[in-house]
Short mmCIF file of C-alpha atoms in Angstrom, two decimals:
data_model
loop_
_atom_site.label_atom_id
_atom_site.label_comp_id
_atom_site.label_asym_id
_atom_site.label_seq_id
_atom_site.Cartn_x
_atom_site.Cartn_y
_atom_site.Cartn_z
CA UNK A 18 -4.55 16.64 -11.49
CA UNK A 19 -6.43 13.47 -11.44
CA UNK A 20 -4.95 10.78 -9.20
CA UNK A 21 -5.43 6.99 -9.48
CA UNK A 22 -8.91 5.98 -10.64
CA UNK A 23 -10.25 2.50 -9.83
CA UNK A 24 -13.66 0.99 -10.90
CA UNK A 25 -15.90 -0.37 -9.80
CA UNK A 26 -15.70 0.75 -6.13
CA UNK A 27 -17.70 -2.26 -4.93
CA UNK A 28 -18.51 -5.67 -6.39
CA UNK A 29 -20.21 -8.81 -5.28
CA UNK A 30 -19.53 -12.01 -7.07
CA UNK A 31 -20.34 -15.73 -6.67
CA UNK A 32 -17.82 -18.43 -6.06
CA UNK A 33 -16.37 -19.77 -9.27
CA UNK A 34 -17.11 -16.63 -11.26
CA UNK A 35 -14.54 -14.31 -12.95
CA UNK A 36 -14.00 -10.67 -12.30
CA UNK A 37 -12.21 -7.67 -13.94
CA UNK A 38 -10.99 -4.65 -12.04
CA UNK A 39 -9.83 -1.59 -13.79
CA UNK A 40 -7.32 1.25 -12.89
CA UNK A 41 -6.23 4.45 -14.52
CA UNK A 42 -2.89 5.61 -13.17
CA UNK A 43 -2.05 9.11 -12.13
CA UNK A 44 -1.22 11.49 -15.04
CA UNK A 45 2.58 11.12 -15.95
CA UNK A 46 2.84 7.65 -14.22
CA UNK A 47 3.86 4.70 -16.45
CA UNK A 48 3.85 1.69 -13.99
CA UNK A 49 0.83 0.14 -12.21
CA UNK A 50 1.13 -2.32 -9.24
CA UNK A 51 -1.82 -4.25 -7.79
CA UNK A 52 -2.30 -5.25 -4.17
CA UNK A 53 -4.76 -7.29 -2.35
CA UNK A 54 -5.74 -6.07 1.17
CA UNK A 55 -7.63 -8.37 3.42
CA UNK A 56 -9.46 -6.87 6.44
CA UNK A 57 -7.16 -5.75 9.19
CA UNK A 58 -4.08 -6.71 7.14
CA UNK A 59 -1.50 -4.76 5.15
CA UNK A 60 -1.51 -4.82 1.35
CA UNK A 61 -0.09 -7.93 -0.35
CA UNK A 62 1.79 -7.56 -3.55
CA UNK A 63 0.03 -9.20 -6.59
CA UNK A 64 2.07 -7.93 -9.51
CA UNK A 65 3.43 -4.95 -11.38
CA UNK A 66 3.03 -3.82 -14.93
CA UNK A 67 5.47 -1.54 -17.00
CA UNK A 68 5.44 -1.14 -20.81
CA UNK A 69 2.53 -3.55 -21.02
CA UNK A 70 4.44 -6.26 -19.42
CA UNK A 71 4.41 -8.02 -16.09
CA UNK A 72 7.68 -7.08 -14.41
CA UNK A 73 7.29 -8.48 -10.82
CA UNK A 74 4.95 -11.03 -9.34
CA UNK A 75 4.08 -11.77 -5.69
CA UNK A 76 3.02 -15.09 -4.22
CA UNK A 77 -0.39 -15.33 -6.01
CA UNK A 78 -1.77 -18.22 -8.09
CA UNK A 79 -2.17 -18.04 -11.82
CA UNK A 80 -5.99 -17.38 -11.38
CA UNK A 81 -4.69 -13.75 -10.97
CA UNK A 82 -3.74 -12.10 -14.16
CA UNK A 83 -3.42 -8.71 -15.59
CA UNK A 84 -3.00 -6.47 -18.51
CA UNK A 85 -1.56 -3.01 -19.17
CA UNK A 86 -2.70 -0.98 -22.13
CA UNK A 87 -0.73 1.55 -24.23
CA UNK A 88 -2.38 4.44 -22.32
CA UNK A 89 -0.80 2.90 -19.09
CA UNK A 90 -4.16 1.90 -17.62
CA UNK A 91 -4.51 -1.59 -16.30
CA UNK A 92 -6.81 -4.46 -15.58
CA UNK A 93 -6.68 -7.13 -12.92
CA UNK A 94 -8.55 -10.40 -13.75
CA UNK A 95 -9.29 -13.05 -11.21
CA UNK A 96 -10.74 -16.38 -12.34
CA UNK A 97 -12.53 -19.21 -10.46
CA UNK A 98 -13.24 -16.85 -7.47
CA UNK A 99 -12.88 -18.25 -3.97
CA UNK A 100 -14.35 -16.94 -0.75
CA UNK A 101 -10.88 -16.08 0.33
CA UNK A 102 -10.51 -13.67 -2.56
CA UNK A 103 -12.85 -11.32 -0.79
CA UNK A 104 -10.65 -8.23 -0.07
CA UNK A 105 -9.94 -4.60 -0.90
CA UNK A 106 -8.01 -4.52 -4.35
CA UNK A 107 -5.62 -1.61 -4.58
CA UNK A 108 -4.01 -0.17 -7.64
CA UNK A 109 -0.90 1.99 -7.26
CA UNK A 110 0.87 3.95 -9.93
CA UNK A 111 4.44 5.33 -10.06
CA UNK A 112 7.01 6.49 -12.44
CA UNK A 113 9.61 3.73 -13.06
CA UNK A 114 13.03 4.85 -11.81
CA UNK A 115 11.60 7.77 -9.61
CA UNK A 116 12.56 7.23 -5.99
CA UNK A 117 9.16 8.21 -4.45
CA UNK A 118 6.31 6.31 -2.84
CA UNK A 119 3.30 5.01 -4.78
CA UNK A 120 0.19 6.88 -5.43
CA UNK A 121 -2.84 4.64 -4.54
CA UNK A 122 -6.41 4.62 -5.68
CA UNK A 123 -9.25 4.10 -3.27
CA UNK A 124 -9.59 0.53 -4.21
CA UNK A 125 -12.27 -1.95 -5.32
CA UNK A 126 -14.04 -3.83 -2.55
CA UNK A 127 -14.59 -7.46 -3.81
CA UNK A 128 -17.00 -9.65 -1.92
CA UNK A 129 -17.21 -13.22 -2.97
CA UNK A 130 -20.35 -15.11 -1.69
CA UNK B 9 12.41 -12.38 1.33
CA UNK B 10 11.90 -8.93 2.78
CA UNK B 11 9.91 -8.90 5.98
CA UNK B 12 8.17 -6.01 7.80
CA UNK B 13 6.73 -6.15 11.26
CA UNK B 14 4.75 -3.26 12.82
CA UNK B 15 3.94 -2.73 16.49
CA UNK B 16 1.72 -2.30 18.36
CA UNK B 17 -1.24 -3.56 16.21
CA UNK B 18 -3.40 -0.90 17.82
CA UNK B 19 -2.77 2.16 19.85
CA UNK B 20 -5.33 4.34 21.62
CA UNK B 21 -4.17 7.80 22.69
CA UNK B 22 -5.70 10.87 24.28
CA UNK B 23 -5.51 14.07 22.27
CA UNK B 24 -2.12 15.63 23.10
CA UNK B 25 -0.47 12.47 24.43
CA UNK B 26 2.62 11.82 22.22
CA UNK B 27 3.82 8.41 21.34
CA UNK B 28 5.68 6.27 18.74
CA UNK B 29 4.89 3.50 16.34
CA UNK B 30 7.57 0.91 15.47
CA UNK B 31 8.41 -0.68 12.12
CA UNK B 32 11.13 -3.44 12.23
CA UNK B 33 12.39 -4.88 8.94
CA UNK B 34 14.52 -7.65 7.53
CA UNK B 35 15.83 -7.01 4.13
CA UNK B 36 18.91 -8.18 2.02
CA UNK B 37 19.56 -4.61 1.25
CA UNK B 38 17.40 -1.59 2.13
CA UNK B 39 16.36 0.32 -0.89
CA UNK B 40 13.84 2.54 0.93
CA UNK B 41 11.48 2.49 3.90
CA UNK B 42 8.13 4.10 3.33
CA UNK B 43 5.39 5.24 5.73
CA UNK B 44 1.72 5.60 4.60
CA UNK B 45 -1.58 6.58 6.21
CA UNK B 46 -4.69 4.78 5.33
CA UNK B 47 -8.13 5.94 6.33
CA UNK B 48 -10.93 3.47 6.50
CA UNK B 49 -12.23 2.37 2.99
CA UNK B 50 -9.47 4.45 1.28
CA UNK B 51 -6.12 3.65 -0.36
CA UNK B 52 -2.96 4.39 1.47
CA UNK B 53 -1.56 7.91 1.25
CA UNK B 54 2.13 8.49 1.02
CA UNK B 55 3.88 10.24 3.92
CA UNK B 56 7.62 9.75 3.87
CA UNK B 57 10.62 7.75 2.45
CA UNK B 58 13.76 7.11 4.26
CA UNK B 59 16.85 5.69 2.67
CA UNK B 60 19.72 5.53 5.19
CA UNK B 61 20.21 5.01 8.97
CA UNK B 62 20.08 8.26 10.82
CA UNK B 63 17.71 9.98 8.28
CA UNK B 64 14.73 11.89 9.64
CA UNK B 65 11.70 13.41 7.96
CA UNK B 66 8.93 15.60 9.42
CA UNK B 67 5.54 16.60 8.43
CA UNK B 68 3.31 18.53 10.83
CA UNK B 69 2.88 16.28 14.01
CA UNK B 70 4.70 13.29 12.34
CA UNK B 71 8.45 12.58 12.43
CA UNK B 72 9.89 9.48 10.92
CA UNK B 73 13.36 8.11 11.90
CA UNK B 74 15.44 5.26 10.61
CA UNK B 75 18.04 2.96 12.04
CA UNK B 76 19.60 -0.12 10.48
CA UNK B 77 16.93 -2.55 11.74
CA UNK B 78 13.93 -0.43 12.44
CA UNK B 79 11.94 2.94 11.84
CA UNK B 80 9.84 4.92 14.17
CA UNK B 81 6.90 7.15 13.46
CA UNK B 82 6.78 9.69 16.23
CA UNK B 83 3.39 11.48 16.80
CA UNK B 84 3.59 14.71 18.74
CA UNK B 85 0.58 16.14 20.53
CA UNK B 86 -1.89 14.06 18.33
CA UNK B 87 -5.33 15.31 17.31
CA UNK B 88 -8.46 13.16 16.62
CA UNK B 89 -8.01 13.71 12.78
CA UNK B 90 -4.63 11.76 13.13
CA UNK B 91 -6.66 8.61 13.77
CA UNK B 92 -5.96 6.23 10.93
CA UNK B 93 -3.88 3.05 10.22
CA UNK B 94 -0.20 3.77 9.59
CA UNK B 95 1.49 1.37 7.23
CA UNK B 96 5.24 0.85 6.89
CA UNK B 97 6.77 -0.68 3.65
CA UNK B 98 10.23 -1.48 2.38
CA UNK B 99 11.53 -1.69 -1.23
CA UNK B 100 11.34 0.73 -4.09
CA UNK B 101 9.05 1.65 -6.92
CA UNK B 102 9.83 -1.75 -8.48
CA UNK B 103 8.74 -3.79 -5.54
CA UNK B 104 7.32 -2.53 -2.29
CA UNK B 105 6.25 -4.97 0.62
CA UNK B 106 4.00 -3.69 3.43
CA UNK B 107 3.59 -4.49 7.07
CA UNK B 108 0.19 -5.19 8.70
CA UNK B 109 -0.13 -1.63 10.05
CA UNK B 110 -0.73 0.09 13.40
CA UNK B 111 -4.29 1.27 13.89
CA UNK B 112 -4.10 4.53 15.77
CA UNK B 113 -7.14 6.05 17.59
CA UNK B 114 -6.80 9.44 19.21
CA UNK B 115 -9.66 10.42 21.57
CA UNK B 116 -10.64 14.03 22.24
#
């Protein structure tokens, strides 16, 4: 049973560029949440997608946007990259309404130079 | 807004030396309290969910407990393989907010 798959695993981008990160949720899960984790910090909630719509959003600027596809996979897009966007980006999947914890992927390490 | 504070930031133990990690929280209404383990360069791995004060969950050398204001993760006779960052979170599957974590090192 495949867990959450994220790609790419590592990425280096230049300030001002745009980046797209991808996530395939665990089989049977319909909800995808994205988190940003800076070094030495806990994960910070970016947003959550269900039924191809953004359900919840954390305190992140509009430069951060996302999408969910009919097969439940998801993308996170970040425009106009800043040095401070360097972090581990985590995708978590779950089944809406099921009272259990998330299943996380291993993350994408984004470095902005 | 929900807030989660974990202490200590880092903890170093000798193998076999039991201890506890603390997670204090401020929420308008607790929907769930979650513990995760995170190894370096990996995503968090789910350990426990607690829902009401007095609830306890156990898994191998780990036991999580919950009061109205905080949760403890007790580690009994830890081994080097228990070294990791332990994250606490509050919320539910609609919205989960994390603390900064406690980085645990167990020395042989």
